[in-house]
Coordinates of C-alpha atoms in Angstrom, one line a residue:
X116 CA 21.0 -11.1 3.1
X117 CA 22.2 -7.9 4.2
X118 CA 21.3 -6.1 7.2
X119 CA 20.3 -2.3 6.9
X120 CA 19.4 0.4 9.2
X121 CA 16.0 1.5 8.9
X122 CA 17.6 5.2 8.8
X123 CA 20.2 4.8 6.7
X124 CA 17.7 3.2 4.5
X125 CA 14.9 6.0 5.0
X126 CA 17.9 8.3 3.7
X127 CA 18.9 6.5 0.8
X128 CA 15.3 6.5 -0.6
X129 CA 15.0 10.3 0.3
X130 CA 18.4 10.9 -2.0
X131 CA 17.2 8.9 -4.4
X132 CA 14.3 10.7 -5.0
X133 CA 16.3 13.7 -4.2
X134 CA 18.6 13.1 -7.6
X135 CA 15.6 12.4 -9.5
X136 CA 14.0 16.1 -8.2
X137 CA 12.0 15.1 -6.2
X138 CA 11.3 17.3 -3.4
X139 CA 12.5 16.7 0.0
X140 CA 9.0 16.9 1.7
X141 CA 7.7 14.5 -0.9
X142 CA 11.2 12.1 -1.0
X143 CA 11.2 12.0 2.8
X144 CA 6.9 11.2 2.9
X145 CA 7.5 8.2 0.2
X146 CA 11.0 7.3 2.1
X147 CA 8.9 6.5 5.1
X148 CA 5.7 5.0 3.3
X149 CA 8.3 2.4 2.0
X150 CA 10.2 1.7 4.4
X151 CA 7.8 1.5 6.7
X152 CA 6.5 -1.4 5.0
X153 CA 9.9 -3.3 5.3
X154 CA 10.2 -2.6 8.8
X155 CA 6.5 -4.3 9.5
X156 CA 7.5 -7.2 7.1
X157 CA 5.5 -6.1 4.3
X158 CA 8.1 -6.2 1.9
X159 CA 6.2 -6.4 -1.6
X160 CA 5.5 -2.6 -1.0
X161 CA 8.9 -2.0 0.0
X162 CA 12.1 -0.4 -1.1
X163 CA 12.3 -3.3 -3.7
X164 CA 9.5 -0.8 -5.3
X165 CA 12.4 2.1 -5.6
X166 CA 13.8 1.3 -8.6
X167 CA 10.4 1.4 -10.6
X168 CA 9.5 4.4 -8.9
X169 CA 12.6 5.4 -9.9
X170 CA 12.4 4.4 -13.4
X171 CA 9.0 6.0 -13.9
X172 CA 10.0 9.0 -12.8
X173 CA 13.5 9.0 -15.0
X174 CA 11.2 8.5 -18.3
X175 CA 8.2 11.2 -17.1
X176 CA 6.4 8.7 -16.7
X177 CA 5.7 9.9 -13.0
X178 CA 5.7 13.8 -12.2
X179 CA 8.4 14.9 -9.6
X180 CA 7.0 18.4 -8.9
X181 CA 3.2 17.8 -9.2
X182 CA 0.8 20.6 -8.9
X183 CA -1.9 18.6 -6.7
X184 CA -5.4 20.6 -6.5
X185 CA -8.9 19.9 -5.1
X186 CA -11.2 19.7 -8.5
X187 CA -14.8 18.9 -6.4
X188 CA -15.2 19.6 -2.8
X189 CA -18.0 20.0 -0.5
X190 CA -18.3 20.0 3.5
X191 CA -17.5 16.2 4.1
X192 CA -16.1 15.4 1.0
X193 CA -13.2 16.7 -1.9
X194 CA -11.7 15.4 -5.1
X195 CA -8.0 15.8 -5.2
X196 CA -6.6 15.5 -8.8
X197 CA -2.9 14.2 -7.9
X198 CA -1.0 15.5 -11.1
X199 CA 0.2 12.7 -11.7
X200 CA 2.6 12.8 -8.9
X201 CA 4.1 9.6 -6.3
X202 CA 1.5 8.0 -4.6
X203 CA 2.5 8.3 -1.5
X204 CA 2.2 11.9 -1.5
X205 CA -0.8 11.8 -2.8
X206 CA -2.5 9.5 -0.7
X207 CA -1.0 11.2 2.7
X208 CA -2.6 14.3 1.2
X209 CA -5.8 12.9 1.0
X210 CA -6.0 11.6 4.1
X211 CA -5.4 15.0 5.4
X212 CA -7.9 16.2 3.7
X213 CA -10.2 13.8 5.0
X214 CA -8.9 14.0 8.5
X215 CA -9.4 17.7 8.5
X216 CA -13.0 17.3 6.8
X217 CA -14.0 14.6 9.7
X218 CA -12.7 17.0 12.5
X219 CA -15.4 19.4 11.2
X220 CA -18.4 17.1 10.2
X221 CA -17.4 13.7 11.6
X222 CA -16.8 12.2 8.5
X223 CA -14.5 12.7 5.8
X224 CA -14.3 11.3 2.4
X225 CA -11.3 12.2 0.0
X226 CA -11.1 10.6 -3.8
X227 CA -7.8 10.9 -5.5
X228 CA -7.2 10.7 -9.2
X229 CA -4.0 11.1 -11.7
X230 CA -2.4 9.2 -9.2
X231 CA 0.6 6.2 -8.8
X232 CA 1.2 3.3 -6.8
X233 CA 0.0 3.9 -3.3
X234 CA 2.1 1.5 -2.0
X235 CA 1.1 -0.3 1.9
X236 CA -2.4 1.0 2.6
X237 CA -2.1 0.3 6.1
X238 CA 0.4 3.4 5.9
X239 CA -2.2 6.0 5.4
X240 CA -5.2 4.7 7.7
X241 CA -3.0 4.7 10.5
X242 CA -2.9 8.5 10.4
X243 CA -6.1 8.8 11.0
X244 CA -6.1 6.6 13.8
X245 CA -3.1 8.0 15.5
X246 CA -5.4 10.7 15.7
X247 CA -8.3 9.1 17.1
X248 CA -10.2 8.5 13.9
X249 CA -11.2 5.7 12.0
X250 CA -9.3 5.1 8.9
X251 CA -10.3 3.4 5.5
X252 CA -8.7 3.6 2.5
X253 CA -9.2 1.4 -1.3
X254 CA -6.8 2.2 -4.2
X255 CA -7.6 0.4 -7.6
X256 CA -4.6 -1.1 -9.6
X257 CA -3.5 -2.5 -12.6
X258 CA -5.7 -5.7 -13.6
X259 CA -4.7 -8.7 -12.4
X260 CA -7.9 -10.6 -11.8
X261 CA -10.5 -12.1 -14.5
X262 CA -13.6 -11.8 -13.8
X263 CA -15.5 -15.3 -12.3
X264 CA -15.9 -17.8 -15.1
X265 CA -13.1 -15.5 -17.1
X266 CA -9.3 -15.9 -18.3
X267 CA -8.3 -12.2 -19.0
X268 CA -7.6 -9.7 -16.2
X269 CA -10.1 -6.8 -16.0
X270 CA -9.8 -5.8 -11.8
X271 CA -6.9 -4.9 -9.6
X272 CA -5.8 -6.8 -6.7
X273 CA -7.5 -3.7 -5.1
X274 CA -6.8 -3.6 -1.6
X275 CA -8.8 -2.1 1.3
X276 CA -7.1 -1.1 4.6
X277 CA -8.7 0.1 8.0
X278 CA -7.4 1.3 11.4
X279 CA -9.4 1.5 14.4
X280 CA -8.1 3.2 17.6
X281 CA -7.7 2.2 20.8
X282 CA -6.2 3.4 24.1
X283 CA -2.9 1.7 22.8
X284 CA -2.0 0.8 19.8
X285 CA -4.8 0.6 16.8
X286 CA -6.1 -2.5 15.2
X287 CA -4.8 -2.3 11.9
X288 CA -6.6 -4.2 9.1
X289 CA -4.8 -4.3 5.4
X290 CA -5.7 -7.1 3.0
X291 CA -5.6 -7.4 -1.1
X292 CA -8.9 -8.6 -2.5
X293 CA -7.0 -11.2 -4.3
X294 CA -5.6 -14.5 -2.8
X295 CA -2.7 -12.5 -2.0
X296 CA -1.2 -9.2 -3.1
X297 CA 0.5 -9.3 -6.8
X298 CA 3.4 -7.8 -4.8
X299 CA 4.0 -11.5 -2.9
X300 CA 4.6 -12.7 -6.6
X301 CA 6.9 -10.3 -7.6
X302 CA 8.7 -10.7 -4.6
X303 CA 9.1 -14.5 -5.0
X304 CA 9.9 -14.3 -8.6
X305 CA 12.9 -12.0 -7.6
X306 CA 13.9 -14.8 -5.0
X307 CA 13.7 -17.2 -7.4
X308 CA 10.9 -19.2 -5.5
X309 CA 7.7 -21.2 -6.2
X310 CA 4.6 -19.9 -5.2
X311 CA 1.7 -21.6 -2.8
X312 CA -0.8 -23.3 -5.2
X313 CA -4.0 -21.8 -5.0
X314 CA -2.7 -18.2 -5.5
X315 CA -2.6 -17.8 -9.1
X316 CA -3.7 -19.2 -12.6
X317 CA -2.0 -19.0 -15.7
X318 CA -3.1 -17.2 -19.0
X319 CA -5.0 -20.4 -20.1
X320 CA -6.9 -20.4 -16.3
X321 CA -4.5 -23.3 -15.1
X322 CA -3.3 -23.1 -11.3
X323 CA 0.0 -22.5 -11.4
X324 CA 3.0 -22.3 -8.7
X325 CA 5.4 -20.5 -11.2
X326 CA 5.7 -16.7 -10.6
X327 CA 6.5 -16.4 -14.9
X328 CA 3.4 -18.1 -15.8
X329 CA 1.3 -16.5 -12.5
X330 CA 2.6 -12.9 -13.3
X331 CA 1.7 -13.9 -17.0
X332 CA -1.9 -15.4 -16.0
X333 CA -4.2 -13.9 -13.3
X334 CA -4.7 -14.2 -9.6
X335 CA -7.2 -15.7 -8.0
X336 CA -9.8 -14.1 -6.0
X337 CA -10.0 -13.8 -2.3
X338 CA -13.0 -16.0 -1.7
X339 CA -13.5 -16.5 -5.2
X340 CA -16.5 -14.4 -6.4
X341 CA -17.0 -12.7 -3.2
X342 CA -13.5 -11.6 -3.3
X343 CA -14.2 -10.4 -7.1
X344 CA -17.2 -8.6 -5.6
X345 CA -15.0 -6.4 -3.0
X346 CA -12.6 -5.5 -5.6
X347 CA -15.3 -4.4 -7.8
X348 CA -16.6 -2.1 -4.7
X349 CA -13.0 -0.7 -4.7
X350 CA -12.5 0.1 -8.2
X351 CA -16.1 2.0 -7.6
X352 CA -15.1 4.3 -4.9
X353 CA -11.7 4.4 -6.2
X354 CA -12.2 5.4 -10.0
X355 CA -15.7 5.6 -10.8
X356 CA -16.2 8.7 -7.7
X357 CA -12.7 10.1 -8.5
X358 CA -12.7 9.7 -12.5
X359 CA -9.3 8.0 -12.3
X360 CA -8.9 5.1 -15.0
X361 CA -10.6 2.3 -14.8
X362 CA -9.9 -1.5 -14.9
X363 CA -7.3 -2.3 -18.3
X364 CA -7.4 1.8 -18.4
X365 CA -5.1 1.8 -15.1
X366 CA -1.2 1.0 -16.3
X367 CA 2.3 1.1 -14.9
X368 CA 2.3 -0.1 -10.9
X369 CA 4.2 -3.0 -11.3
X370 CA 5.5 -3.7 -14.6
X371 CA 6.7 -1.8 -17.5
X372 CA 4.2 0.5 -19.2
X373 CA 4.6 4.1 -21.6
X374 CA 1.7 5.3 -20.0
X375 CA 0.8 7.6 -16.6
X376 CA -0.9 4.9 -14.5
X377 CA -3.6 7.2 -13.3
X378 CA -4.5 5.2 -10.3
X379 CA -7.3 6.3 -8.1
X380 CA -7.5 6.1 -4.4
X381 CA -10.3 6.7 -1.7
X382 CA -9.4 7.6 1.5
X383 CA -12.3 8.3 4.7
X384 CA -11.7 9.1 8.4
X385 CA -14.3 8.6 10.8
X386 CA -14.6 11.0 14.6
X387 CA -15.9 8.6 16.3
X388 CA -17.0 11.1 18.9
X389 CA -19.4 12.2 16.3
X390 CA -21.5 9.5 17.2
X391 CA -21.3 9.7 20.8
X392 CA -18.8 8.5 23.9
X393 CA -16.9 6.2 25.0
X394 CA -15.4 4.7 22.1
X395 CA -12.1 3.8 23.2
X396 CA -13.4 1.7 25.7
X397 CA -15.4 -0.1 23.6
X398 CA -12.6 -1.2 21.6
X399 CA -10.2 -2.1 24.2
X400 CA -13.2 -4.2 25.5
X401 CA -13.3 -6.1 21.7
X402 CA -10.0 -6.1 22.0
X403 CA -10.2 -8.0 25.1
X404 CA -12.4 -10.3 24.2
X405 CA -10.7 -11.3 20.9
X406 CA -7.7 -11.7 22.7
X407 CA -9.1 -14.0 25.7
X408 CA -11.0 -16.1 23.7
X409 CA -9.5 -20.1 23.9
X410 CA -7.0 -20.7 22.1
X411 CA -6.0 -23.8 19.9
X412 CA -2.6 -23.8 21.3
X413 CA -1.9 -22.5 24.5
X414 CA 1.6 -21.0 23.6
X415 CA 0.7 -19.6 20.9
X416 CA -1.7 -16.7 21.7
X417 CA -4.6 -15.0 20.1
X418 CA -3.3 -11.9 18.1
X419 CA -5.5 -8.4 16.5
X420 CA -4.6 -7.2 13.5
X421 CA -1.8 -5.5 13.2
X422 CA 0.2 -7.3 16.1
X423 CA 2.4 -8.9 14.0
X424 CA 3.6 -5.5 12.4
X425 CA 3.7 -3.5 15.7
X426 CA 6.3 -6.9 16.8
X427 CA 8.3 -6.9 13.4
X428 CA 8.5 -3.2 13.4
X429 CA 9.5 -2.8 17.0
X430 CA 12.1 -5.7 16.5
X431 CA 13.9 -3.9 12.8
X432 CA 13.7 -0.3 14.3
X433 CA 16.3 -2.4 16.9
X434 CA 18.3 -4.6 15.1
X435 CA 17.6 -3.4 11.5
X436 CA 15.9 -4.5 7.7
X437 CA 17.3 -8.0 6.4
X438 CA 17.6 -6.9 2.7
X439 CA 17.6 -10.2 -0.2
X440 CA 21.2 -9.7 -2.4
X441 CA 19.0 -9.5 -5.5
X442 CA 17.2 -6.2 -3.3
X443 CA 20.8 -5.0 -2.6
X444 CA 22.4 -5.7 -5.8
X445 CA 19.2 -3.4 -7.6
X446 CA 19.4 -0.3 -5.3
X447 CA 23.3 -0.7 -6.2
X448 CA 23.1 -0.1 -9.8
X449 CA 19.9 2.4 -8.8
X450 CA 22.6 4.3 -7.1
X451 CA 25.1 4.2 -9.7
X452 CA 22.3 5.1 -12.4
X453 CA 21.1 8.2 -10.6
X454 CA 24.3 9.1 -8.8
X455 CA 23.5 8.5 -5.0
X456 CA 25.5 6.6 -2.4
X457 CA 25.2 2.8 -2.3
X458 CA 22.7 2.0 0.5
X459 CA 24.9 -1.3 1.6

């Protein structure tokens, strides 16, 4: 392992993206996005996603210099066609756009087409609710589970993510549909590690605890059909409202495809004093209930989501991101291929 500043890291990712003409406004917005997810342990949807972002955008696969335009809008609600630009500035965008449409009407609703991986969801909701909003957001992605009774991927993984304020620090709520994310595959398969059994199947519709097989097969739902149900509802509001590609149509997230992924996204914020007072209190009252309830052991308390994250996050920002040699060894030769400075 080798430990990295979360800054120095932020900064390679922005020159990085910087080489590959990006610009700085949008290198510095998918800089944090990923490294944001290191620093709250989600490291799937970390910088080990840089060097296929990078490749993508090397073979035009992934537009540096989108032109991003609202194609539909009305007074709670807008399409944003992404151009086929990073994710991550496309999905900040449309939460902006939401954020700015809820401020007006109390809700906003933003869906987002001819876009890429989004990476961590919880990365956009929470700036709604550092504002005092409400937060959702859904993405589609690339299939990776069959459908019940099926052995051929049709839906994503297909996340959903939501961030509720409070008077400190927001519940954050970010989960895949699936078992688990694809992303926990790929990053065991890069460690050279087994996988839990019960999170994948193979291409015959075998569990399987090896990530070659797994990545080759099909994951399995969250909840079995119920969790194929949600990602259905996803892929709805994220394609079918947006007219973003849908199911086998969405390509290139997480392995190697010719084709522009054109993922689609919805993102919503919610005013909560649109529907009257005293939220905040409310939820610091859940909050407080959750977190006072008995617990199984005594020293090991009741956490919200999104505890664990705030902790991790608080703890890296400190003492700095434990990078894998494999992680290392990739953003090396990244930095080499593009002609930025090593990051270790």
């Amino acid at each position: 392992m080798t430990l990295v500043s979360h800054v120095r890291l932020r900064d390679f990712v922005v020159e990085v993206l910087g080489c590959l003409s990006v610009p700085l406004p949008d290198a510095t917005t998918t800089a944090d996005c990923l490294v944001s997810a290191d620093l709250e342990g989600h490291a799937s949807h970390g910088v080990i996603r840089l060097p296929f972002y990078a490749n993508r955008l090397r073979q035009g696969l992934v537009t540096p210099q989108p032109v991003m335009r609202v194609i539909a809008e009305r007074a709670a609600a807008a399409t944003l066609d992404a151009g086929n630009g990073l994710g991550p500035v496309a999905g900040t965008r449309a939460m902006e756009l939401a954020i700015a449409k809820a401020r007006h009407t109390g809700v906003g609703v933003c869906a987002v087409r001819a876009s890429n991986h989004l990476g961590a969801l919880s990365y956009y909701v929470k700036q709604a609710a550092t504002q005092g909003l409400i937060g959702l957001s859904v993405t589609n992605t690339p299939p990776a589970m069959a459908p019940p009774g099926g052995r051929q991927p049709f839906l994503g993984t297909n996340p959903i993510a939501a961030a509720i304020p409070t008077s400190s620090h927001p519940i954050v709520i970010d989960l895949a549909t699936s078992q688990v994310a694809r992303g926990r595959i790929l990053a065991a398969a890069r460690a050279g590690e087994a996988i839990p059994q019960g999170w994948a199947l193979d291409a015959v519709g075998r569990p399987t605890t090896a990530t070659g097989p797994a990545l080759a097969g099909s994951l399995v739902p969250l909840g079995g059909a119920k969790g194929f149900s949600l990602a259905l509802l996803v892929e709805i509001l994220s394609s079918l409202l947006s007219g973003a590609g849908i199911g086998p149509e969405v390509s290139g997230t997480f392995a190697p495809s010719d084709q522009p992924s054109n993922v689609g996204h919805c993102m919503i914020a919610l005013d909560p004093a649109a529907f009257g007072g005293g939220f905040l209190s409310r939820a610091d009252q859940l909050c407080l209930g959750i977190r006072s309830a008995p617990a199984v052991d005594a020293a090991t308390p009741i956490r919200m989501p999104g505890d664990r994250a705030l902790r991790e996050r608080t703890d890296r920002e400190l003492e700095g991101i434990n990078l894998p040699e494999p992680v290392i060894a990739d953003l090396r030769d990244l930095a080499a291929t593009v002609g930025a400075t090593p990051v270790a």
